Amino acid sequence: MNTTPSPPDVLQTAGNMLECHDFRDRHKPELLELTGVSQHGRATMSGLNDYDYQTLAQLTSGDSHNLQQLRTLTKSGIPNEILEHFKHIKCHCVMGLFPEIGRAWLTIDSDIYIWTYEQARDVAYYDGLSHLIVSVGLVKPRPGVLINDVKYLLLLTTPIEVIVLGVTFDDQNDPQAAVAEANGMHLMNKPLFVLATDNIAINVIQGSDDGRIFLGGRDGCLYEIDYHSESSWFGKRCKKINHSQGLVSYIVPSFLKVFSEVDPIEKIVIDNSRKLLYVLTEKSSIEAWHIGANFTNVRRLGRITQNDIASQAINLIKTVDPSIFKCVKAICPLSREDSNFLHLVAVTQCGVRLYFSTSRLNGQQQQFNYIPDNFNVGQPTNNSMPTMQTESETPKGLFLLHVRLPPGYTPNATTNKPKQVHAAHHSEGTMLMITTQQQEQDLLWSVSSAPFSNFSYLVESTALEGLDGIVWSLAELKDSIVPSVTSMLHNYRTPRRVVLLTNQGTHIVELLKAAHLLQQLLLSCKGPHHESVKMFFQTQTEREACVTALLLATSNQLCGSDIALWATQAFMLYGGEPCFQHYMNASNRNMHNNTMGSTTIVPGRERMPPMYMSTPMPNTGNSGAMGTQYTQPISPISVTQPTQQQQQHQHSALPVSDSSLIIYSAKHDGLYLFVSRMLRSVWKLHCVDENLCSRLTSNDCSILLIELRALRNFLEKHSVHDLSASRRMPYDTHLGRSSTVLMNNSQMPMNEHRNLTEQAQIEEKRSLSALNQFIKHACEVMSLWSILNDHQFQLLCQQLSPEHQKMLRCCTFRDLLITRSEVCAFLIIALINLYLKDKADVTEVSDNLRELCPNLYRHEDEVTYKATEILMSVKNCQSAQEKEQKLCTTLQMCLDAAPTLPLHSICQQFISVDFYEGVVELSATCASKMDPEEIGIHYYNNNEPAEDREGYTCFVTRMNYYKEVQLMLDCIYHSLASSRPDQDQSRTIMFNCDSTQDHHDIENRSKQTIKKITNQALRLKDPLMHVTIYEWLLSHDMNSELLELVQPSLGEFLRRSVSRNPENVKLIDLLWKYYEKNGHHSQAAQILDNLAMTRSENISLDVRIDYLVRAVMCMRNETVGSSITNGIFLKELEDKLEIARVQKSVLGAMHPLANSNPDARQAIKELNLALYDITQLYQNFADPFDLWECQLSILNCSNHNDPLLIESVWGNIINSAVDTPGSAHERSIQLFTKIELLVREFGESGPCFPFAFLIRELEIKACQLHLPEGTVPEKLFAMKLDVELLLEYYSRMISMNERIWANEGNEWHLIQSAIRVVTLLADNAQAIWYRSKRRILGKAQDIVAACLNICYQKPDTNRLQHSLKELQCRLQRLLG
């Protein structure tokens, strides 16, 4: 799966910059700092100075534009059918609002009427009570307690009971439709719960977001209704709990309680984010409660009475009437967005605001909660940054920390002081107060700090609005659909709406924000080219004003309007330009009060008024308001990557150094701040929960996508060059920051300053380009997430591998947008696979992904999944023609999209449908497209030079593509191997001819397929494809198939393989066979000779001999020719072969010695390791180990003519045969057997066969062993030796008449042997050649005569003489 092409470092750069701006924005001064409490470490006051209350005209240096911060939206009366019932009123009437469902209510005695206040219709009523309705409340029920149809609980209290009714709506399928006015509201006739009041009237009802119900009684007690779906053993379904009644109340007698003072509860408000509840009593006392998770955790934190409040306020402000601090009329909780440490604001009857906290102020809270502007802004946010100081974990009480006087107390006040305040509402820095100016008409006061949110202290503007009647209730309108994540930009664009219910009807007003003020200003000035617009940017600070301008420029409602155009122009005109700031000296550093902060002075605090002073401060002008407190962060690129920056800006005269830091333009910072606020709600949000459910709904994604696409369109329309170019107005004195920089640079040479400016602009362009790519990437990621949400997200995630699931659980949207593009990739794969698994058409979802996520899901991805779909359909094709057509279509699609396809995945699918030709062609096409200039082939043809790095890269790339061909062949080969039955199976298959035939058919088809693929691949001209095929065949021992190939590239491949692996006998063996097969016999013989002579353990001696035999055969081939060189080489081969055979005999003689002689075992290894010359064989093996027969063979082979040595060897051979254990007969048999073998080998070899010596030695041994007469002659005659020589050598021995025979114990042994020789000759006289017969017989007669002569001289020889004479007569007859 291909991921986004945006470089990771670009996204990381944009992400680091976004986190810097987000961190600073979240840590800007909050209410605790604006009121001065954090700085001074104690309670403070404000509202006495002129700069505390300013008009909107001061934002634009004039009051001619009549800017408004409050606007009436609609007015509507009470429905006529309800007014008719006023005629029947008896004693009591109460009115109120249900903003949760967009309705108002009115009680007349015991009846209640409810209607939609925006259009005064859809009237619902309930008249099922018989007693007066005292109070009314609407609460969302706890989840799982009631049926789903009941969306809300309506509580009606009478003097004796509390009735709980169920509220339903027409459209039950849409839970959010309950707010829509078009849906009818219905009250269930039968109450769900009924509780007794115990004769205590309930004044107020308030519910929490989690469905808990709290009641305020006239007895001053706080109650809670605990309700369940069913009754339990320990209680009822519904019960009332008194949290104010402690253990002491049960001990004190009831008659004593009569004397205690009762302070009824008038108002209850709940801070759901902190689980805090506040109570306002009739006597202006305020209680704080921590309500916890359920009624068992409720505890009261503290109570402050009216007198305590007044006393503490008087200590802070002693110049005003103390009575203004008494009589608290309203309390409003402050959410975490309003303040982290201040929790409640109370409003007195005179409009004084009292700010409370449930935590005591201590040294820890006195630290600043914001980050100085120059704090590590160039570094990524990490643990080294100071963290936001939050409130104490456990609330401890109720403490007054700040008193804010209402308008009218400043020295130059232009408005009257508010009087008779009886209601108030707080929303995002705006306090609405209702005062009674006349008897039947109230006045709405709006005191708002929203237009001055960037000041370093609390500045507010005031607006008044006359109302038509007396206000009974006011509440903020809720959005009909509340997203799970809140969009800050949506809040900045959308004004808060507050509905006021009077006795004349409803009055809805909008609380306008900075974007609406700029819109009014642009309309009034008819464009941005006006001093007032410039002043607005200066007062708001350029960065914040740029964000405000972007809110208008990217608004979908204003798209194409003049307002959007003017806002864009203002953004460009007053957004400033980047520059470098040089820190010349310490004094200059202190001058940068808007960019730098000293160690003792907080940035922007130098002109801050001391909040605790009770006397007005002298007028300090607008300098404090004009200070640009927040400046641009330092570039993360220039800080974290200085080397890269210097490389990219080598043309610059002054490289960036530690002493020169970039200050980005307000346009740049405004864009980053805009995006950080846009994504803040999801930035650190985990993508999924533990159950793999998405944390974002489709609606949440839609809201984010609207914002992202609007900004993307803005950036596309206005390029990075436009945004970073200098387009300021000629009058740039309003840019305080730039003026300071110019002052610092006044001593800098002009060309140096120009180079720095150019560098700053280049750096800003890089940063804006990174942001642009990030926005495009974010649009695609969020579009993908929206698509996934529409496709059963949890089911998709369950298809992922465990590793991917774990990665997804740990992944935040920040990771997803910056570093985890692979998460998007495998989610897309899971989505497409879900379609393919269901055999559904992927065209629609693929087109949708291509349209919305073109970089996450590119063209090649679309082709991949379209090909997958076609290939899956191919498996079900019955027609061969249709199948072939689909395969060709798929292949052509893939060829067009190559080489960026996921080649492995496509090839595996080709293999699954037996489309092997497609794998070869697609792999070759990818390789050729990745290396169009054939650099890899050139690298291979040039013997792969090590210095050619580019060639090596292309070579590796091609080979990686061709690996798919090898994988395909592996698949086919494994199917072939699996089809072969093993030995056990073969015995069974012998009885099943059909099964055996099937296996043979599969094997034949697989072999044919491999051959077909091989031929197709070898038809390509790319030698690297050939190498791929050769390597595969070689690795699978398919040597015969490899040698059947006739391509010249095979010889080159084998030669290179042998050169790389000179000890690989297998490769060398293949190479000589290749030469022999292709007629290169001389080269084959040389390789065979080298093989035979190679010293290797992998080649045995028999194999070496075989190599030499084959080499001799190759050289004797008629195609070799008869040159002198070839003749010499052939003779050398023949000699080596002869010596090798001798070495084989030596090896054979060594084996019997191996069991008893370790040296013999080593000698055997050495003999198999290499071929030796004749001298080495004799000296190293035959002689040391007394291998006499081998010595004889060596002497014979070397034509060594040393009679004494030869006779010595023969003598050793005879002795070794005789000296063996056994009887004389056995030893004689062993002796003559060995002699016979040696006679056969050396009988005609001349010097190596000393015949006379052998006869004499054998006769001596026969005499010694006392063998029967004539044994030696008989054995020699049987060996068919030369008879004439035999007679000659016997004749010589007789004539010598040696004493040895007598010494051996048989003086007549030689005479007896001679008689036996002659007798054997006479017996075989007919076999003698007739021409030599007379000569041989004559020699026989001479031997007989010589023997007789000896016998005549010795006594006791009569028997021998008789035998000799008979033999002599027989010879005479043969001669005759």
PDB file of N, CA, C and O in Angstrom, residues 428 479 487-497 510-513 515-516 551 557 707:
ATOM      1  N   GLU A 428     -18.435  32.518  28.245  1.00  0.00           N
ATOM      2  CA  GLU A 428     -17.202  32.818  27.516  1.00  0.00           C
ATOM      3  C   GLU A 428     -16.745  34.260  27.693  1.00  0.00           C
ATOM      4  O   GLU A 428     -16.522  34.997  26.735  1.00  0.00           O
ATOM      5  N   ASP A 479     -26.763  23.798  21.110  1.00  0.00           N
ATOM      6  CA  ASP A 479     -26.787  23.317  19.727  1.00  0.00           C
ATOM      7  C   ASP A 479     -27.652  22.082  19.633  1.00  0.00           C
ATOM      8  O   ASP A 479     -27.685  21.244  20.546  1.00  0.00           O
ATOM      9  N   SER A 487     -15.136  22.104  18.091  1.00  0.00           N
ATOM     10  CA  SER A 487     -14.289  22.849  17.180  1.00  0.00           C
ATOM     11  C   SER A 487     -14.149  24.272  17.703  1.00  0.00           C
ATOM     12  O   SER A 487     -15.139  24.997  17.826  1.00  0.00           O
ATOM     13  N   MET A 488     -12.926  24.658  18.025  1.00  0.00           N
ATOM     14  CA  MET A 488     -12.709  26.014  18.509  1.00  0.00           C
ATOM     15  C   MET A 488     -13.057  27.039  17.443  1.00  0.00           C
ATOM     16  O   MET A 488     -13.604  28.105  17.754  1.00  0.00           O
ATOM     17  N   LEU A 489     -12.764  26.733  16.190  1.00  0.00           N
ATOM     18  CA  LEU A 489     -13.077  27.672  15.115  1.00  0.00           C
ATOM     19  C   LEU A 489     -14.579  27.861  14.987  1.00  0.00           C
ATOM     20  O   LEU A 489     -15.060  28.968  14.718  1.00  0.00           O
ATOM     21  N   HIS A 490     -15.314  26.769  15.174  1.00  0.00           N
ATOM     22  CA  HIS A 490     -16.778  26.883  15.148  1.00  0.00           C
ATOM     23  C   HIS A 490     -17.254  27.800  16.269  1.00  0.00           C
ATOM     24  O   HIS A 490     -18.168  28.627  16.076  1.00  0.00           O
ATOM     25  N   ASN A 491     -16.645  27.682  17.429  1.00  0.00           N
ATOM     26  CA  ASN A 491     -17.021  28.559  18.538  1.00  0.00           C
ATOM     27  C   ASN A 491     -16.662  30.007  18.244  1.00  0.00           C
ATOM     28  O   ASN A 491     -17.418  30.928  18.586  1.00  0.00           O
ATOM     29  N   TYR A 492     -15.495  30.225  17.609  1.00  0.00           N
ATOM     30  CA  TYR A 492     -15.099  31.591  17.294  1.00  0.00           C
ATOM     31  C   TYR A 492     -16.004  32.213  16.236  1.00  0.00           C
ATOM     32  O   TYR A 492     -16.222  33.422  16.235  1.00  0.00           O
ATOM     33  N   ARG A 493     -16.512  31.387  15.330  1.00  0.00           N
ATOM     34  CA  ARG A 493     -17.368  31.911  14.273  1.00  0.00           C
ATOM     35  C   ARG A 493     -18.820  32.060  14.723  1.00  0.00           C
ATOM     36  O   ARG A 493     -19.531  32.925  14.221  1.00  0.00           O
ATOM     37  N   THR A 494     -19.250  31.184  15.604  1.00  0.00           N
ATOM     38  CA  THR A 494     -20.671  31.120  15.958  1.00  0.00           C
ATOM     39  C   THR A 494     -20.923  31.935  17.220  1.00  0.00           C
ATOM     40  O   THR A 494     -20.346  31.645  18.275  1.00  0.00           O
ATOM     41  N   PRO A 495     -21.773  32.937  17.153  1.00  0.00           N
ATOM     42  CA  PRO A 495     -22.090  33.710  18.369  1.00  0.00           C
ATOM     43  C   PRO A 495     -22.944  32.885  19.329  1.00  0.00           C
ATOM     44  O   PRO A 495     -23.765  32.063  18.910  1.00  0.00           O
ATOM     45  N   ARG A 496     -22.708  33.118  20.592  1.00  0.00           N
ATOM     46  CA  ARG A 496     -23.543  32.468  21.602  1.00  0.00           C
ATOM     47  C   ARG A 496     -24.924  33.097  21.574  1.00  0.00           C
ATOM     48  O   ARG A 496     -25.073  34.315  21.473  1.00  0.00           O
ATOM     49  N   ARG A 497     -25.918  32.255  21.699  1.00  0.00           N
ATOM     50  CA  ARG A 497     -27.308  32.747  21.728  1.00  0.00           C
ATOM     51  C   ARG A 497     -27.885  32.529  23.117  1.00  0.00           C
ATOM     52  O   ARG A 497     -27.752  31.449  23.687  1.00  0.00           O
ATOM     53  N   GLU A 510     -27.798  37.542  20.476  1.00  0.00           N
ATOM     54  CA  GLU A 510     -26.521  36.929  20.126  1.00  0.00           C
ATOM     55  C   GLU A 510     -25.393  37.727  20.779  1.00  0.00           C
ATOM     56  O   GLU A 510     -25.408  38.967  20.759  1.00  0.00           O
ATOM     57  N   LEU A 511     -24.436  36.982  21.308  1.00  0.00           N
ATOM     58  CA  LEU A 511     -23.250  37.600  21.890  1.00  0.00           C
ATOM     59  C   LEU A 511     -22.142  37.534  20.839  1.00  0.00           C
ATOM     60  O   LEU A 511     -21.579  36.476  20.576  1.00  0.00           O
ATOM     61  N   LEU A 512     -21.853  38.682  20.234  1.00  0.00           N
ATOM     62  CA  LEU A 512     -20.943  38.714  19.100  1.00  0.00           C
ATOM     63  C   LEU A 512     -19.496  38.612  19.556  1.00  0.00           C
ATOM     64  O   LEU A 512     -19.142  39.000  20.673  1.00  0.00           O
ATOM     65  N   LYS A 513     -18.662  38.100  18.650  1.00  0.00           N
ATOM     66  CA  LYS A 513     -17.259  37.869  18.960  1.00  0.00           C
ATOM     67  C   LYS A 513     -16.375  38.683  18.027  1.00  0.00           C
ATOM     68  O   LYS A 513     -16.856  39.465  17.210  1.00  0.00           O
ATOM     69  N   ALA A 515     -14.659  38.006  15.409  1.00  0.00           N
ATOM     70  CA  ALA A 515     -14.881  37.845  13.969  1.00  0.00           C
ATOM     71  C   ALA A 515     -16.060  38.692  13.510  1.00  0.00           C
ATOM     72  O   ALA A 515     -16.031  39.287  12.424  1.00  0.00           O
ATOM     73  N   HIS A 516     -17.101  38.785  14.336  1.00  0.00           N
ATOM     74  CA  HIS A 516     -18.260  39.590  13.955  1.00  0.00           C
ATOM     75  C   HIS A 516     -17.948  41.077  14.037  1.00  0.00           C
ATOM     76  O   HIS A 516     -18.463  41.875  13.245  1.00  0.00           O
ATOM     77  N   LEU A 551     -10.905  33.498   9.928  1.00  0.00           N
ATOM     78  CA  LEU A 551     -12.237  32.981  10.241  1.00  0.00           C
ATOM     79  C   LEU A 551     -13.262  33.473   9.230  1.00  0.00           C
ATOM     80  O   LEU A 551     -14.163  32.726   8.827  1.00  0.00           O
ATOM     81  N   GLN A 557     -20.164  30.211   4.874  1.00  0.00           N
ATOM     82  CA  GLN A 557     -21.306  31.092   4.726  1.00  0.00           C
ATOM     83  C   GLN A 557     -20.940  32.368   3.970  1.00  0.00           C
ATOM     84  O   GLN A 557     -21.775  32.951   3.272  1.00  0.00           O
ATOM     85  N   GLU A 707     -13.730  22.550   7.869  1.00  0.00           N
ATOM     86  CA  GLU A 707     -12.716  23.535   8.229  1.00  0.00           C
ATOM     87  C   GLU A 707     -11.428  23.309   7.443  1.00  0.00           C
ATOM     88  O   GLU A 707     -10.820  24.257   6.924  1.00  0.00           O
TER      89      GLU A 707
END
